[in-house]
Short mmCIF file of C-alpha atoms and ligand atoms in Angstrom, two decimals:
data_model
loop_
_atom_site.label_atom_id
_atom_site.label_comp_id
_atom_site.label_asym_id
_atom_site.label_seq_id
_atom_site.Cartn_x
_atom_site.Cartn_y
_atom_site.Cartn_z
CA MET L 22 10.82 -62.55 -14.68
CA SER L 23 13.85 -62.40 -12.72
CA ASN L 24 13.52 -63.42 -8.94
CA SER L 25 16.58 -61.64 -7.93
CA LEU L 26 16.51 -57.65 -7.21
CA ASN L 27 19.54 -55.62 -6.90
CA ILE L 28 19.23 -53.01 -4.01
CA CYS L 29 21.63 -50.37 -3.58
CA VAL L 30 22.07 -49.71 0.24
CA LEU L 31 23.29 -46.49 1.56
CA PRO L 32 23.18 -46.77 5.49
CA GLY L 33 25.11 -43.33 6.03
CA ASP L 34 25.42 -41.63 9.41
CA GLY L 35 24.22 -41.42 12.81
CA ILE L 36 21.02 -43.87 13.35
CA GLY L 37 21.03 -44.58 9.57
CA GLY L 38 23.03 -47.71 9.98
CA GLU L 39 21.11 -48.83 12.96
CA VAL L 40 17.62 -48.74 11.13
CA MET L 41 19.17 -50.07 7.91
CA ALA L 42 20.10 -53.32 9.63
CA VAL L 43 16.69 -53.82 10.67
CA ALA L 44 15.25 -53.02 7.10
CA THR L 45 17.77 -55.65 5.32
CA ASN L 46 16.81 -58.18 7.87
CA VAL L 47 13.03 -57.64 7.21
CA LEU L 48 13.54 -57.62 3.45
CA GLU L 49 15.27 -60.91 3.60
CA ALA L 50 12.34 -62.23 5.67
CA VAL L 51 9.94 -60.98 3.12
CA GLY L 52 12.12 -62.41 0.12
CA LYS L 53 11.78 -66.05 1.85
CA ARG L 54 7.91 -65.43 1.86
CA ILE L 55 7.39 -64.35 -1.78
CA ASP L 56 10.21 -66.25 -3.26
CA ARG L 57 12.43 -63.29 -4.08
CA GLN L 58 16.04 -62.59 -3.40
CA PHE L 59 17.15 -59.31 -2.51
CA LYS L 60 20.82 -58.66 -3.30
CA PHE L 61 22.11 -55.85 -1.26
CA GLY L 62 25.17 -53.83 -2.41
CA ALA L 63 26.15 -51.56 0.79
CA HIS L 64 28.26 -48.49 0.08
CA ARG L 65 29.69 -45.65 2.22
CA ALA L 66 28.73 -42.34 1.84
CA GLY L 67 27.68 -39.22 4.04
CA ALA L 68 28.91 -36.80 6.50
CA GLN L 69 31.61 -39.34 8.22
CA HIS L 70 32.87 -40.44 4.68
CA TYR L 71 33.40 -36.73 3.85
CA LEU L 72 35.36 -36.43 7.17
CA ASP L 73 37.41 -39.63 6.22
CA THR L 74 37.93 -38.97 2.73
CA GLY L 75 37.04 -35.67 1.70
CA VAL L 76 34.09 -36.93 -0.65
CA ALA L 77 30.58 -37.36 0.66
CA LEU L 78 29.00 -39.15 -2.23
CA PRO L 79 31.69 -40.97 -4.39
CA GLU L 80 31.29 -41.28 -8.18
CA ASP L 81 31.28 -45.25 -7.96
CA VAL L 82 28.41 -45.06 -5.47
CA LEU L 83 26.46 -42.94 -7.97
CA ARG L 84 27.16 -45.34 -10.81
CA ALA L 85 26.06 -48.27 -8.47
CA CYS L 86 22.92 -46.48 -7.61
CA GLU L 87 22.29 -46.09 -11.55
CA LYS L 88 22.84 -49.87 -12.01
CA SER L 89 20.66 -50.87 -9.16
CA ASP L 90 16.81 -51.74 -9.17
CA ALA L 91 16.15 -49.38 -6.33
CA ILE L 92 18.13 -47.20 -3.70
CA LEU L 93 17.54 -47.80 0.08
CA PHE L 94 19.04 -45.12 2.11
CA GLY L 95 19.26 -44.58 5.88
CA ALA L 96 20.13 -40.94 6.73
CA MET L 97 22.92 -38.80 6.19
CA GLY L 98 24.39 -35.54 7.66
CA LEU L 99 26.22 -34.74 10.97
CA PRO L 100 25.73 -31.15 12.62
CA HIS L 101 29.39 -30.65 13.05
CA VAL L 102 30.30 -31.62 9.57
CA ARG L 103 30.06 -28.70 7.40
CA GLY L 104 31.27 -27.31 3.94
CA ALA L 105 33.19 -24.14 3.14
CA ASP L 106 29.77 -22.00 2.98
CA GLY L 107 28.69 -23.25 6.43
CA THR L 108 25.93 -25.56 5.32
CA GLU L 109 25.84 -29.31 6.16
CA ILE L 110 26.90 -32.17 3.99
CA ILE L 111 23.61 -33.41 2.80
CA PRO L 112 24.11 -35.99 -0.08
CA GLN L 113 20.41 -37.02 -0.02
CA LEU L 114 19.65 -33.49 -1.74
CA ASP L 115 22.57 -34.28 -4.42
CA LEU L 116 20.98 -37.71 -5.04
CA ARG L 117 17.46 -36.20 -5.60
CA PHE L 118 18.88 -33.65 -8.13
CA HIS L 119 21.17 -36.13 -9.82
CA PHE L 120 18.41 -38.77 -10.39
CA ASP L 121 15.70 -36.19 -10.82
CA LEU L 122 13.60 -37.29 -8.00
CA TYR L 123 11.11 -34.84 -7.97
CA ALA L 124 8.26 -36.22 -5.89
CA GLY L 125 8.94 -36.62 -2.38
CA VAL L 126 6.31 -38.98 -1.10
CA ARG L 127 5.49 -38.81 2.76
CA PRO L 128 2.64 -40.90 3.92
CA ILE L 129 1.46 -40.58 7.33
CA ARG L 130 -1.05 -42.89 9.33
CA THR L 131 -1.93 -43.41 12.98
CA ILE L 132 -0.12 -46.66 13.97
CA ARG L 133 -2.73 -48.67 16.18
CA GLY L 134 -1.55 -49.55 19.72
CA LEU L 135 0.98 -46.46 19.88
CA PRO L 136 -0.06 -43.21 21.75
CA THR L 137 -1.00 -40.27 19.52
CA PRO L 138 0.17 -36.64 20.88
CA LEU L 139 -3.53 -35.45 19.80
CA ALA L 140 -6.35 -36.39 22.27
CA HIS L 141 -9.11 -35.89 19.74
CA PRO L 142 -10.58 -39.52 18.94
CA GLU L 143 -10.49 -38.69 15.25
CA ALA L 144 -6.48 -38.63 15.67
CA GLN L 145 -6.85 -42.50 15.24
CA ASN L 146 -8.01 -42.04 11.63
CA ILE L 147 -5.19 -39.89 10.34
CA ASP L 148 -3.96 -41.09 6.80
CA MET L 149 -2.77 -38.66 4.48
CA VAL L 150 0.24 -38.11 1.92
CA LEU L 151 2.26 -35.23 1.60
CA VAL L 152 3.97 -34.82 -1.84
CA ARG L 153 6.80 -32.42 -1.58
CA GLU L 154 8.56 -31.09 -4.96
CA SER L 155 11.96 -32.10 -4.50
CA THR L 156 14.20 -30.47 -7.28
CA GLU L 157 13.36 -26.98 -7.21
CA GLY L 158 11.49 -24.63 -4.97
CA LEU L 159 13.61 -22.76 -2.43
CA PHE L 160 16.05 -25.62 -2.42
CA TYR L 161 16.89 -24.72 -5.85
CA SER L 162 19.19 -22.10 -4.42
CA ARG L 163 21.26 -24.52 -2.36
CA GLY L 164 24.93 -23.92 -3.49
CA ARG L 165 23.64 -20.75 -5.38
CA GLY L 166 23.06 -18.26 -2.42
CA THR L 167 24.74 -14.94 -2.10
CA ILE L 168 26.03 -12.79 0.53
CA VAL L 169 26.83 -9.42 -0.37
CA ASP L 170 29.53 -7.24 1.64
CA ASP L 171 28.65 -9.20 4.75
CA ALA L 172 25.49 -7.13 4.96
CA GLU L 173 22.83 -8.86 2.87
CA ALA L 174 22.13 -12.56 1.84
CA PHE L 175 20.04 -13.85 -1.01
CA ASP L 176 18.32 -17.19 -1.88
CA ASN L 177 16.11 -17.50 -4.69
CA MET L 178 13.19 -19.73 -5.18
CA LYS L 179 12.61 -21.57 -8.69
CA ILE L 180 9.03 -22.56 -9.72
CA SER L 181 8.83 -23.94 -13.18
CA ARG L 182 5.90 -25.05 -15.26
CA VAL L 183 7.41 -28.48 -15.92
CA GLY L 184 8.53 -29.02 -12.47
CA THR L 185 5.19 -28.16 -11.03
CA GLU L 186 2.89 -29.68 -13.39
CA ARG L 187 4.66 -33.24 -12.99
CA VAL L 188 4.54 -33.14 -9.31
CA CYS L 189 0.82 -32.17 -9.27
CA ARG L 190 0.16 -34.84 -11.64
CA PHE L 191 1.88 -37.21 -9.37
CA ALA L 192 -0.25 -36.03 -6.57
CA PHE L 193 -3.37 -36.51 -8.33
CA GLU L 194 -2.40 -40.02 -9.54
CA ILE L 195 -1.80 -40.94 -5.84
CA ALA L 196 -5.07 -39.70 -4.96
CA LYS L 197 -6.70 -41.70 -7.74
CA GLN L 198 -5.03 -44.89 -6.41
CA ARG L 199 -6.17 -43.95 -2.69
CA GLN L 200 -9.70 -43.48 -4.03
CA SER L 201 -10.08 -47.22 -4.60
CA ARG L 202 -8.24 -48.39 -1.71
CA LEU L 203 -9.97 -46.34 1.09
CA SER L 204 -13.25 -46.36 -0.91
CA ARG L 205 -13.77 -42.68 -0.66
CA PRO L 206 -13.73 -39.62 -2.80
CA GLY L 207 -10.16 -38.26 -3.25
CA ARG L 208 -8.82 -34.87 -2.63
CA VAL L 209 -5.79 -33.09 -3.46
CA THR L 210 -4.67 -29.79 -1.24
CA ASN L 211 -2.25 -27.55 -2.93
CA ILE L 212 -0.25 -25.79 -0.01
CA ASP L 213 1.35 -22.35 -1.09
CA LYS L 214 1.75 -18.77 -0.16
CA ALA L 215 -0.04 -17.20 -3.21
CA ASN L 216 -1.20 -14.33 -1.60
CA VAL L 217 2.28 -12.85 -1.18
CA PHE L 218 4.78 -14.27 -3.93
CA ALA L 219 4.44 -14.31 -7.72
CA SER L 220 6.20 -17.80 -7.66
CA MET L 221 3.60 -19.24 -5.31
CA ALA L 222 0.69 -17.63 -7.34
CA PHE L 223 2.37 -19.48 -10.43
CA PHE L 224 2.47 -22.79 -8.51
CA ARG L 225 -1.19 -22.35 -7.73
CA LYS L 226 -2.27 -21.58 -11.29
CA ILE L 227 -0.54 -24.56 -12.69
CA PHE L 228 -2.02 -26.82 -9.96
CA GLU L 229 -5.48 -25.42 -10.75
CA GLU L 230 -4.88 -26.10 -14.58
CA THR L 231 -3.58 -29.98 -13.57
CA ALA L 232 -6.69 -30.32 -11.56
CA THR L 233 -9.05 -29.87 -14.56
CA GLN L 234 -7.51 -33.18 -16.05
CA TYR L 235 -8.68 -35.03 -12.86
CA PRO L 236 -12.28 -34.46 -12.70
CA THR L 237 -12.90 -37.34 -10.39
CA VAL L 238 -10.63 -36.02 -7.71
CA ALA L 239 -11.58 -32.96 -5.55
CA ALA L 240 -8.82 -30.21 -5.40
CA ASP L 241 -8.45 -27.15 -3.21
CA SER L 242 -5.52 -24.76 -2.06
CA ALA L 243 -4.65 -23.18 1.10
CA TYR L 244 -1.94 -20.98 2.39
CA VAL L 245 0.80 -22.54 4.35
CA ASP L 246 0.25 -20.75 7.55
CA ALA L 247 -3.54 -21.65 7.66
CA MET L 248 -2.49 -25.22 6.83
CA ALA L 249 0.00 -25.30 9.86
CA LEU L 250 -2.78 -24.54 12.09
CA ASN L 251 -5.38 -27.01 10.47
CA LEU L 252 -2.94 -29.92 10.19
CA VAL L 253 -2.76 -29.85 14.08
CA LEU L 254 -6.56 -29.04 14.69
CA LYS L 255 -8.05 -31.51 12.18
CA PRO L 256 -5.36 -33.49 10.27
CA TRP L 257 -7.90 -36.31 9.75
CA ARG L 258 -9.71 -34.19 7.18
CA TYR L 259 -6.88 -34.25 4.75
CA ASP L 260 -6.13 -36.80 1.87
CA VAL L 261 -3.29 -35.93 -0.58
CA MET L 262 -1.32 -32.68 -0.06
CA VAL L 263 1.12 -31.24 -2.65
CA THR L 264 3.69 -28.39 -2.09
CA GLU L 265 6.82 -26.52 -2.95
CA ASN L 266 10.10 -28.07 -1.51
CA MET L 267 10.83 -25.96 1.72
CA PHE L 268 7.24 -26.05 2.80
CA GLY L 269 7.35 -29.63 2.22
CA ASP L 270 10.36 -30.05 4.29
CA ILE L 271 8.72 -28.22 7.19
CA LEU L 272 5.48 -29.88 6.88
CA SER L 273 6.65 -33.24 6.76
CA ASP L 274 8.32 -32.96 10.38
CA LEU L 275 4.90 -31.48 11.49
CA ILE L 276 2.59 -34.41 10.09
CA ALA L 277 5.33 -36.99 11.52
CA ALA L 278 4.50 -35.47 15.03
CA LEU L 279 0.93 -35.99 14.61
CA VAL L 280 1.21 -39.49 14.77
CA GLY L 281 4.11 -39.88 17.41
CA GLY L 282 7.35 -38.90 15.78
CA MET L 283 9.92 -39.20 12.93
CA GLY L 284 10.60 -42.85 13.92
CA VAL L 285 7.17 -43.81 12.24
CA ALA L 286 7.27 -41.50 9.23
CA PRO L 287 8.38 -43.32 5.97
CA SER L 288 9.21 -41.68 2.69
CA ALA L 289 10.09 -42.09 -1.15
CA ASP L 290 11.92 -39.80 -3.49
CA ILE L 291 10.42 -40.88 -6.86
CA GLY L 292 11.29 -39.85 -10.41
CA ASP L 293 10.41 -40.98 -13.78
CA LYS L 294 13.22 -43.54 -14.13
CA TYR L 295 14.73 -43.94 -10.38
CA ALA L 296 13.54 -43.99 -6.90
CA LEU L 297 15.09 -43.63 -3.50
CA PHE L 298 13.45 -44.82 -0.31
CA GLN L 299 14.53 -43.54 3.03
CA PRO L 300 12.87 -42.63 6.43
CA ALA L 301 11.69 -38.92 6.86
CA HIS L 302 13.92 -38.60 9.69
CA GLY L 303 17.49 -37.36 9.68
CA THR L 304 20.56 -38.92 11.64
CA ALA L 305 19.19 -38.14 15.04
CA PRO L 306 22.58 -37.48 16.61
CA ASP L 307 21.02 -37.05 20.05
CA ILE L 308 20.24 -40.77 20.15
CA ALA L 309 22.60 -42.20 17.79
CA GLY L 310 24.59 -45.22 18.91
CA GLN L 311 22.38 -45.89 21.86
CA GLY L 312 20.18 -48.60 20.38
CA LYS L 313 17.05 -46.32 20.90
CA ALA L 314 16.01 -45.54 17.27
CA ASN L 315 12.55 -46.49 16.12
CA PRO L 316 13.29 -48.64 12.82
CA THR L 317 9.63 -48.46 11.91
CA ALA L 318 10.00 -45.56 9.41
CA MET L 319 12.90 -47.17 7.68
CA VAL L 320 11.12 -50.63 7.49
CA LEU L 321 7.99 -48.91 5.96
CA SER L 322 10.11 -47.07 3.51
CA ALA L 323 11.41 -50.49 2.47
CA ALA L 324 7.64 -51.41 2.00
CA MET L 325 7.33 -48.30 -0.22
CA MET L 326 10.19 -49.55 -2.24
CA LEU L 327 8.42 -52.80 -2.92
CA ASP L 328 5.32 -51.20 -3.98
CA TRP L 329 7.21 -49.24 -6.31
CA LEU L 330 9.19 -52.19 -7.70
CA SER L 331 5.99 -54.09 -8.17
CA THR L 332 4.59 -51.33 -10.35
CA LYS L 333 7.93 -50.88 -12.21
CA LEU L 334 8.68 -54.75 -12.94
CA GLY L 335 4.98 -55.79 -13.24
CA ASP L 336 5.47 -58.29 -10.28
CA SER L 337 2.55 -58.50 -7.97
CA SER L 338 4.57 -60.81 -5.65
CA LEU L 339 6.56 -57.63 -4.33
CA ALA L 340 3.31 -55.67 -3.52
CA ASP L 341 2.32 -58.96 -1.44
CA GLY L 342 5.79 -58.43 0.37
CA ALA L 343 4.89 -54.77 1.01
CA ARG L 344 1.65 -55.62 2.59
CA ALA L 345 3.43 -58.32 4.65
CA ILE L 346 5.85 -55.65 5.91
CA GLU L 347 2.70 -53.35 6.91
CA ALA L 348 0.93 -56.15 8.64
CA ALA L 349 4.02 -57.02 10.45
CA VAL L 350 4.47 -53.48 11.79
CA GLU L 351 0.96 -53.10 12.95
CA ASN L 352 0.82 -56.70 14.63
CA THR L 353 4.01 -55.47 16.58
CA PHE L 354 2.44 -52.60 18.19
CA THR L 355 -1.32 -53.41 18.45
CA SER L 356 -0.71 -55.93 21.30
CA GLY L 357 0.66 -52.90 23.23
CA ARG L 358 3.82 -55.34 24.19
CA LEU L 359 6.37 -53.29 22.64
CA ARG L 360 6.44 -49.49 22.83
CA PRO L 361 9.39 -47.64 21.24
CA VAL L 362 11.58 -45.48 23.26
CA GLU L 363 10.53 -42.57 21.04
CA PHE L 364 6.98 -43.19 22.41
CA GLY L 365 7.91 -43.45 25.85
CA GLY L 366 8.54 -47.16 26.19
CA THR L 367 11.61 -49.28 26.54
CA SER L 368 11.73 -51.09 23.24
CA GLY L 369 14.74 -50.70 21.51
CA THR L 370 15.91 -50.76 17.68
CA THR L 371 16.98 -54.56 17.84
CA GLU L 372 14.05 -55.82 19.71
CA ILE L 373 11.53 -54.04 17.55
CA GLY L 374 13.42 -55.33 14.57
CA ARG L 375 13.52 -58.77 15.77
CA GLN L 376 9.54 -58.84 16.13
CA PHE L 377 9.15 -57.21 12.73
CA VAL L 378 11.11 -60.22 11.22
CA GLU L 379 9.18 -62.67 13.23
CA ASN L 380 5.93 -61.31 12.27
CA VAL L 381 6.83 -61.30 8.58
CA ALA L 382 7.92 -64.78 8.93
CA SER L 383 5.06 -66.08 10.84
CA ALA L 384 2.19 -64.47 9.23
CA LYS L 385 -0.48 -66.45 7.65
P1 ATP U 428 17.20 -33.67 8.98
O1 ATP U 428 17.30 -32.11 8.94
O2 ATP U 428 18.52 -34.37 8.49
O3 ATP U 428 16.02 -34.06 8.47
P2 ATP U 428 16.63 -33.37 11.60
O4 ATP U 428 17.59 -32.28 12.20
O5 ATP U 428 15.25 -32.65 11.20
O6 ATP U 428 17.39 -33.93 10.49
P3 ATP U 428 16.06 -35.68 13.16
O7 ATP U 428 17.33 -36.40 12.77
O8 ATP U 428 15.21 -36.26 12.02
O9 ATP U 428 16.47 -34.10 12.64
O10 ATP U 428 15.73 -35.86 14.38
C1 ATP U 428 14.86 -34.88 14.96
C2 ATP U 428 14.08 -35.64 16.28
O11 ATP U 428 13.51 -36.79 16.17
C3 ATP U 428 15.27 -35.97 17.40
O12 ATP U 428 15.00 -35.58 18.40
C4 ATP U 428 15.70 -37.40 16.90
O13 ATP U 428 16.20 -37.96 18.04
C5 ATP U 428 14.17 -37.74 16.78
N1 ATP U 428 14.35 -39.05 15.98
C6 ATP U 428 14.59 -38.86 14.53
N2 ATP U 428 14.27 -40.20 14.00
C7 ATP U 428 14.04 -41.17 14.98
C8 ATP U 428 13.79 -42.53 15.09
N3 ATP U 428 13.96 -43.36 13.98
N4 ATP U 428 13.65 -43.01 16.41
C9 ATP U 428 13.41 -42.29 17.28
N5 ATP U 428 13.70 -40.82 17.37
C10 ATP U 428 14.00 -40.37 16.18
#
């Protein structure tokens, strides 16, 4: 087994580069602990790159991603940089389609020591995973939408059997893994709008068919509007959720808010062969360049990368590295000494990053 891993690093725009610098420092510290070497190949891509060169995601960057063991991604897109049809430059969507990264995995957990927006005591126990289908749904229409006579606009939703089966299976597999970790019966909740749309009724049918293959995991379905309500009223009741691309996009931000904000929400985009790890947040132009970005989401995404690599390469040391990162994050905030600007505190990106590295290095 090689102890060296090639990580393709795409810092991107806005706060992407700021939080990525923390993640690579943390990974270097982890590498020393577990005797693995991370070789980072950094590449320019994104909205600024598009402004500078006319290309958002160069071919050679795609080739570098293909050759790497995993892709670590900051954030891309700037509100004022747009293509001819008025939409933003969003290379992360291109990467999802190019590498067939169909499962957008967004875990959300309460972080001890940080204030939660919800006052209910159970808000301390939020621990859920949203699995967002990432290659079809309403996003299938990206680049295909039509505007007729400046009077009507159309975007189509695509729900395929193959695409739905694989993402539902993925969600049930996560629920099974969580069953043993959390010692509780697992549950997958499908989120749709099956009462209105044929495409969504089809998604629900396939979800229910898939559920029969997982008899030890409970399965239920809910309409997206009711879920928007219940995710705020009683989020601690949910375990794993699976949903169509657009609903997943919206609900990802909603569940991040439940534990304090985008800066603590990691994510992974996973396919059968490739995977990309990025925080759930965007480029946050409102705080970019001010040193205020919370790097926690980025660093927890790097931990997800280590877990994925551990399974892919059969290397349990990498999973140990993921646990070391999670512990370092937890220890940084439980003492209450550091509080990110996002949470009303004064701790900036560099200060938090330094503490993460120190905690990784000094953990027993
Ligand atoms: P995208 O559409 O690319 O996902 P977005 O438009 O939804 O992006 P974000 O860039 O995620 O927006 O920012 C949403 C809000 O969350 C902004 O107010 C931003 O400052 C804040 N935010 C996002 N990431 C962080 C972070 N890491 N630390 C602190 N605040 C953040």
